[in-house]
Short mmCIF file of C-alpha atoms in Angstrom, two decimals:
data_model
loop_
_atom_site.label_atom_id
_atom_site.label_comp_id
_atom_site.label_asym_id
_atom_site.label_seq_id
_atom_site.Cartn_x
_atom_site.Cartn_y
_atom_site.Cartn_z
CA MET E 715 3.90 0.56 3.58
CA LEU E 716 3.23 -0.08 3.92
CA VAL E 717 4.69 0.89 2.91
CA ALA E 718 4.45 -1.12 4.70
CA LEU E 719 4.70 -1.91 3.85
CA VAL E 720 2.83 -2.44 3.79
CA ALA E 721 3.14 -0.82 4.19
CA VAL E 722 -0.10 -1.85 2.51
CA GLU E 723 -2.71 0.03 3.00
CA CYS E 724 -3.27 -1.83 1.29
CA VAL E 725 0.12 -1.92 4.14
CA PHE E 726 0.63 -2.17 1.90
CA ILE E 727 -1.55 -3.28 -0.92
CA SER E 728 -1.86 -0.59 -3.51
CA CYS E 729 -2.08 0.52 -7.10
CA SER E 730 -2.84 4.15 -6.33
CA SER E 731 -0.67 6.92 -7.68
CA LYS E 732 0.61 7.81 -4.22
CA GLN E 733 0.61 5.72 -1.06
CA LYS E 734 2.99 5.25 1.83
CA GLY E 735 5.50 7.43 0.06
CA PHE E 736 5.96 5.03 -2.85
CA SER E 737 4.51 5.55 -6.29
CA VAL E 738 4.76 5.55 -10.03
CA SER E 739 4.33 8.80 -11.87
CA GLY E 740 2.15 9.29 -14.93
CA PRO E 741 2.98 11.07 -18.17
CA VAL E 742 2.58 14.81 -18.48
CA GLY E 743 -0.39 15.78 -20.66
CA ALA E 744 0.08 17.47 -24.00
CA THR E 745 -0.44 21.20 -24.42
CA PRO E 746 -3.92 21.87 -25.87
CA VAL E 747 -4.07 23.23 -29.39
CA GLN E 748 -5.34 26.80 -29.67
CA SER E 749 -8.14 27.41 -32.16
CA ASP E 750 -8.34 30.53 -34.36
CA GLU E 751 -12.13 30.47 -34.11
CA VAL E 752 -13.57 32.29 -31.08
CA LYS E 753 -16.73 30.60 -29.84
CA ASP E 754 -19.51 31.96 -27.71
CA ALA E 755 -18.97 31.18 -24.02
CA ASN E 756 -22.23 29.20 -23.86
CA GLU E 757 -20.99 26.88 -26.60
CA LEU E 758 -17.70 26.03 -24.91
CA PRO E 759 -17.55 22.63 -23.16
CA LEU E 760 -17.51 22.72 -19.37
CA ASN E 761 -14.46 21.55 -17.52
CA GLU E 762 -14.83 19.09 -14.61
CA ASP E 763 -15.17 21.79 -11.94
CA GLU E 764 -17.81 23.67 -13.93
CA GLU E 765 -19.73 20.43 -14.59
CA PHE E 766 -19.71 19.65 -10.88
CA LEU E 767 -20.96 23.13 -9.93
CA ALA E 768 -23.66 22.99 -12.63
CA MET E 769 -24.82 19.63 -11.26
CA ILE E 770 -25.01 21.04 -7.71
CA GLU E 771 -27.15 23.94 -8.97
CA LYS E 772 -29.53 21.50 -10.65
CA TYR E 773 -29.86 19.47 -7.43
CA GLU E 774 -30.50 22.60 -5.35
CA SER E 775 -33.10 23.94 -7.80
CA GLY E 776 -34.94 20.60 -7.87
CA GLU E 777 -34.31 20.12 -11.58
CA ILE E 778 -32.63 16.80 -10.73
CA GLU E 779 -34.03 14.59 -7.97
CA GLN E 780 -31.46 13.00 -5.71
CA GLU E 781 -31.44 9.23 -5.53
CA PRO E 782 -32.18 7.72 -2.13
CA PRO E 783 -29.05 6.41 -0.36
CA ARG E 784 -28.13 2.91 -1.33
CA ASN E 785 -27.46 0.20 1.22
CA GLN E 786 -23.77 -0.43 1.53
CA GLU E 787 -22.59 -3.86 2.50
CA TYR E 788 -20.32 -3.84 5.53
CA VAL E 789 -17.39 -6.21 5.16
CA GLU E 790 -16.22 -7.34 8.57
CA GLN E 791 -12.47 -7.48 8.93
CA PRO E 792 -11.03 -10.81 10.07
CA GLN E 793 -10.00 -10.95 13.68
CA ILE E 794 -6.30 -11.55 14.20
CA ASP E 795 -5.23 -13.69 17.11
CA ILE E 796 -1.79 -12.80 18.40
CA PRO E 797 0.03 -15.94 19.56
CA GLU E 798 1.56 -16.08 22.99
CA GLY E 799 5.30 -15.67 23.36
CA ASP E 800 7.89 -13.34 21.91
CA ILE E 801 8.07 -14.85 18.40
CA LEU E 802 5.53 -14.43 15.60
CA GLU E 803 6.02 -16.32 12.34
CA ILE E 804 3.93 -14.94 9.48
CA LYS E 805 2.57 -17.83 7.41
CA ASP E 806 1.07 -18.04 3.90
CA LYS E 807 -2.46 -17.91 5.28
CA MET E 808 -3.43 -14.40 6.43
CA PHE E 809 -0.03 -13.09 5.29
CA LEU E 810 -1.32 -9.71 4.11
CA THR E 811 -3.87 -9.40 6.90
CA GLN E 812 -1.28 -10.13 9.59
CA ILE E 813 1.15 -7.51 8.25
CA ASN E 814 -1.64 -4.93 8.04
CA ASP E 815 -2.58 -5.71 11.63
CA ILE E 816 1.02 -5.15 12.74
CA TYR E 817 0.97 -1.74 11.04
CA PHE E 818 -2.39 -0.58 12.37
CA ASN E 819 -1.98 -2.13 15.85
CA TYR E 820 1.73 -1.62 16.25
CA GLU E 821 1.65 -1.37 20.05
CA ARG E 822 0.46 -4.98 20.26
CA TYR E 823 3.42 -6.25 18.22
CA LYS E 824 6.34 -3.91 18.92
CA ASP E 825 8.04 -6.27 21.39
CA LYS E 826 7.74 -9.38 19.25
CA THR E 827 10.36 -10.94 16.99
CA ILE E 828 8.89 -11.39 13.51
CA ILE E 829 9.83 -14.24 11.15
CA VAL E 830 8.73 -13.72 7.54
CA GLU E 831 9.57 -15.17 4.13
CA GLY E 832 9.11 -13.59 0.73
CA MET E 833 10.81 -12.09 -2.30
CA PHE E 834 13.47 -9.40 -2.11
CA THR E 835 13.11 -6.10 -3.95
CA TYR E 836 13.81 -2.37 -3.74
CA LEU E 837 10.92 0.08 -3.38
CA GLU E 838 11.37 3.46 -5.03
CA SER E 839 10.28 6.59 -3.17
CA TYR E 840 7.64 8.79 -4.74
CA PHE E 841 9.47 11.87 -3.51
CA ASP E 842 13.11 11.58 -4.48
CA ASN E 843 13.71 8.21 -6.19
CA SER E 844 15.41 6.86 -3.07
CA LYS E 845 15.36 3.05 -2.93
CA PHE E 846 14.41 0.99 0.11
CA PRO E 847 15.10 -2.77 0.46
CA ALA E 848 12.01 -4.86 1.21
CA VAL E 849 10.68 -8.38 1.64
CA TYR E 850 7.28 -8.83 0.03
CA ARG E 851 4.70 -11.03 -1.65
CA ARG E 852 2.23 -10.18 -4.37
CA GLY E 853 -1.50 -10.06 -3.73
CA PRO E 854 -4.84 -8.69 -4.90
CA GLY E 855 -4.96 -4.96 -5.56
CA CYS E 856 -7.41 -2.35 -6.75
CA CYS E 857 -6.68 -3.09 -10.42
CA GLY E 858 -6.46 -6.89 -10.37
CA ASN E 859 -3.46 -8.79 -9.06
CA ASP E 860 -1.23 -5.73 -8.71
CA GLY E 861 -1.08 -5.46 -4.92
CA TRP E 862 1.71 -6.38 -2.56
CA GLY E 863 2.44 -6.62 1.13
CA GLY E 864 5.60 -6.83 3.21
CA PHE E 865 8.21 -4.97 5.24
CA ILE E 866 10.91 -2.44 4.45
CA LEU E 867 14.21 -3.79 5.76
CA ASP E 868 16.69 -2.02 8.02
CA TRP E 869 19.88 -4.07 7.84
CA LYS E 870 23.58 -3.35 7.55
CA GLY E 871 24.44 -6.62 5.79
CA THR E 872 24.67 -7.49 2.10
CA TYR E 873 21.35 -7.81 0.31
CA PRO E 874 20.68 -10.59 -2.24
CA GLU E 875 19.74 -10.28 -5.90
CA LEU E 876 16.29 -9.07 -6.88
CA GLU E 877 13.42 -11.54 -6.44
CA ALA E 878 15.56 -13.92 -4.37
CA TRP E 879 13.48 -15.82 -1.82
CA ILE E 880 14.56 -14.77 1.65
CA LYS E 881 13.79 -15.58 5.27
CA VAL E 882 14.02 -12.54 7.54
CA VAL E 883 14.00 -12.33 11.33
CA GLY E 884 13.65 -8.95 13.00
CA LYS E 885 11.77 -6.51 15.19
CA PRO E 886 8.92 -4.41 13.74
CA VAL E 887 9.28 -0.64 13.87
CA ILE E 888 7.34 2.29 12.41
CA LYS E 889 9.53 4.93 10.76
CA GLU E 890 8.58 8.23 9.18
CA TYR E 891 9.89 9.44 5.84
CA LYS E 892 8.74 12.64 4.14
CA GLY E 893 5.63 12.74 6.32
CA TYR E 894 4.64 9.10 5.72
CA GLN E 895 4.85 6.26 8.20
CA ASP E 896 6.11 2.90 6.96
CA LEU E 897 6.52 -0.51 8.53
CA TYR E 898 10.11 -1.72 8.84
CA LEU E 899 11.85 -4.76 10.21
CA GLU E 900 15.06 -4.09 12.11
CA VAL E 901 16.75 -7.21 10.79
CA VAL E 902 18.53 -9.67 13.06
CA SER E 903 19.18 -12.24 10.31
CA LEU E 904 18.54 -12.56 6.58
CA ASP E 905 19.00 -15.85 4.72
CA VAL E 906 18.49 -16.73 1.05
CA LYS E 907 16.49 -19.95 0.60
CA GLN E 908 16.49 -22.23 -2.41
CA GLU E 909 12.96 -23.50 -1.77
CA ARG E 910 10.42 -20.81 -2.59
CA GLY E 911 7.03 -20.36 -0.95
CA LEU E 912 3.85 -18.78 -2.34
CA GLU E 913 4.78 -15.69 -4.30
CA PHE E 914 1.10 -14.66 -4.56
CA VAL E 915 -1.14 -14.69 -1.50
CA VAL E 916 -4.83 -13.86 -1.34
CA ASN E 917 -5.26 -12.66 2.24
#
């Protein structure tokens, strides 16, 4: 993510307003209407900050009893086995998990040649609307099936049309842009395939 992608973080799996330097921006709120009637300060509704401070005061005074801490279930992350040899082909199973592991444990993968298939797209930067070519697949996200995972591509060749199914071979590299680190593939070869794989993966 990310981006890359992964970055995903979710590399690269995300529906947050800002992650790995890529985002969508929300609408600007309307200007509030001014009222001619002046109300007493005690009658005015509290904003979020005032509500929070009022709640803290109630907790500290004992007016509200704090709930005991709830047990939180710990979800163990799957262990990723790195195959021997210099080549790692990312399959349908554990697609997102494998890419995340490359991002978070980059030193273990930096010397490997990665083979990955997926759809082609351009990611738009949150900061300046710059576009970055990427190979990706869709996956679960925080708001349903709106997540994704993949690699940003560093290649001097001609890129295919959007959503074309591509097979990419390259070396993983972490690059920084505007203070964010994203997972790239320095591409050795990029081929468009007629036969498509799973566009949506679950792990």
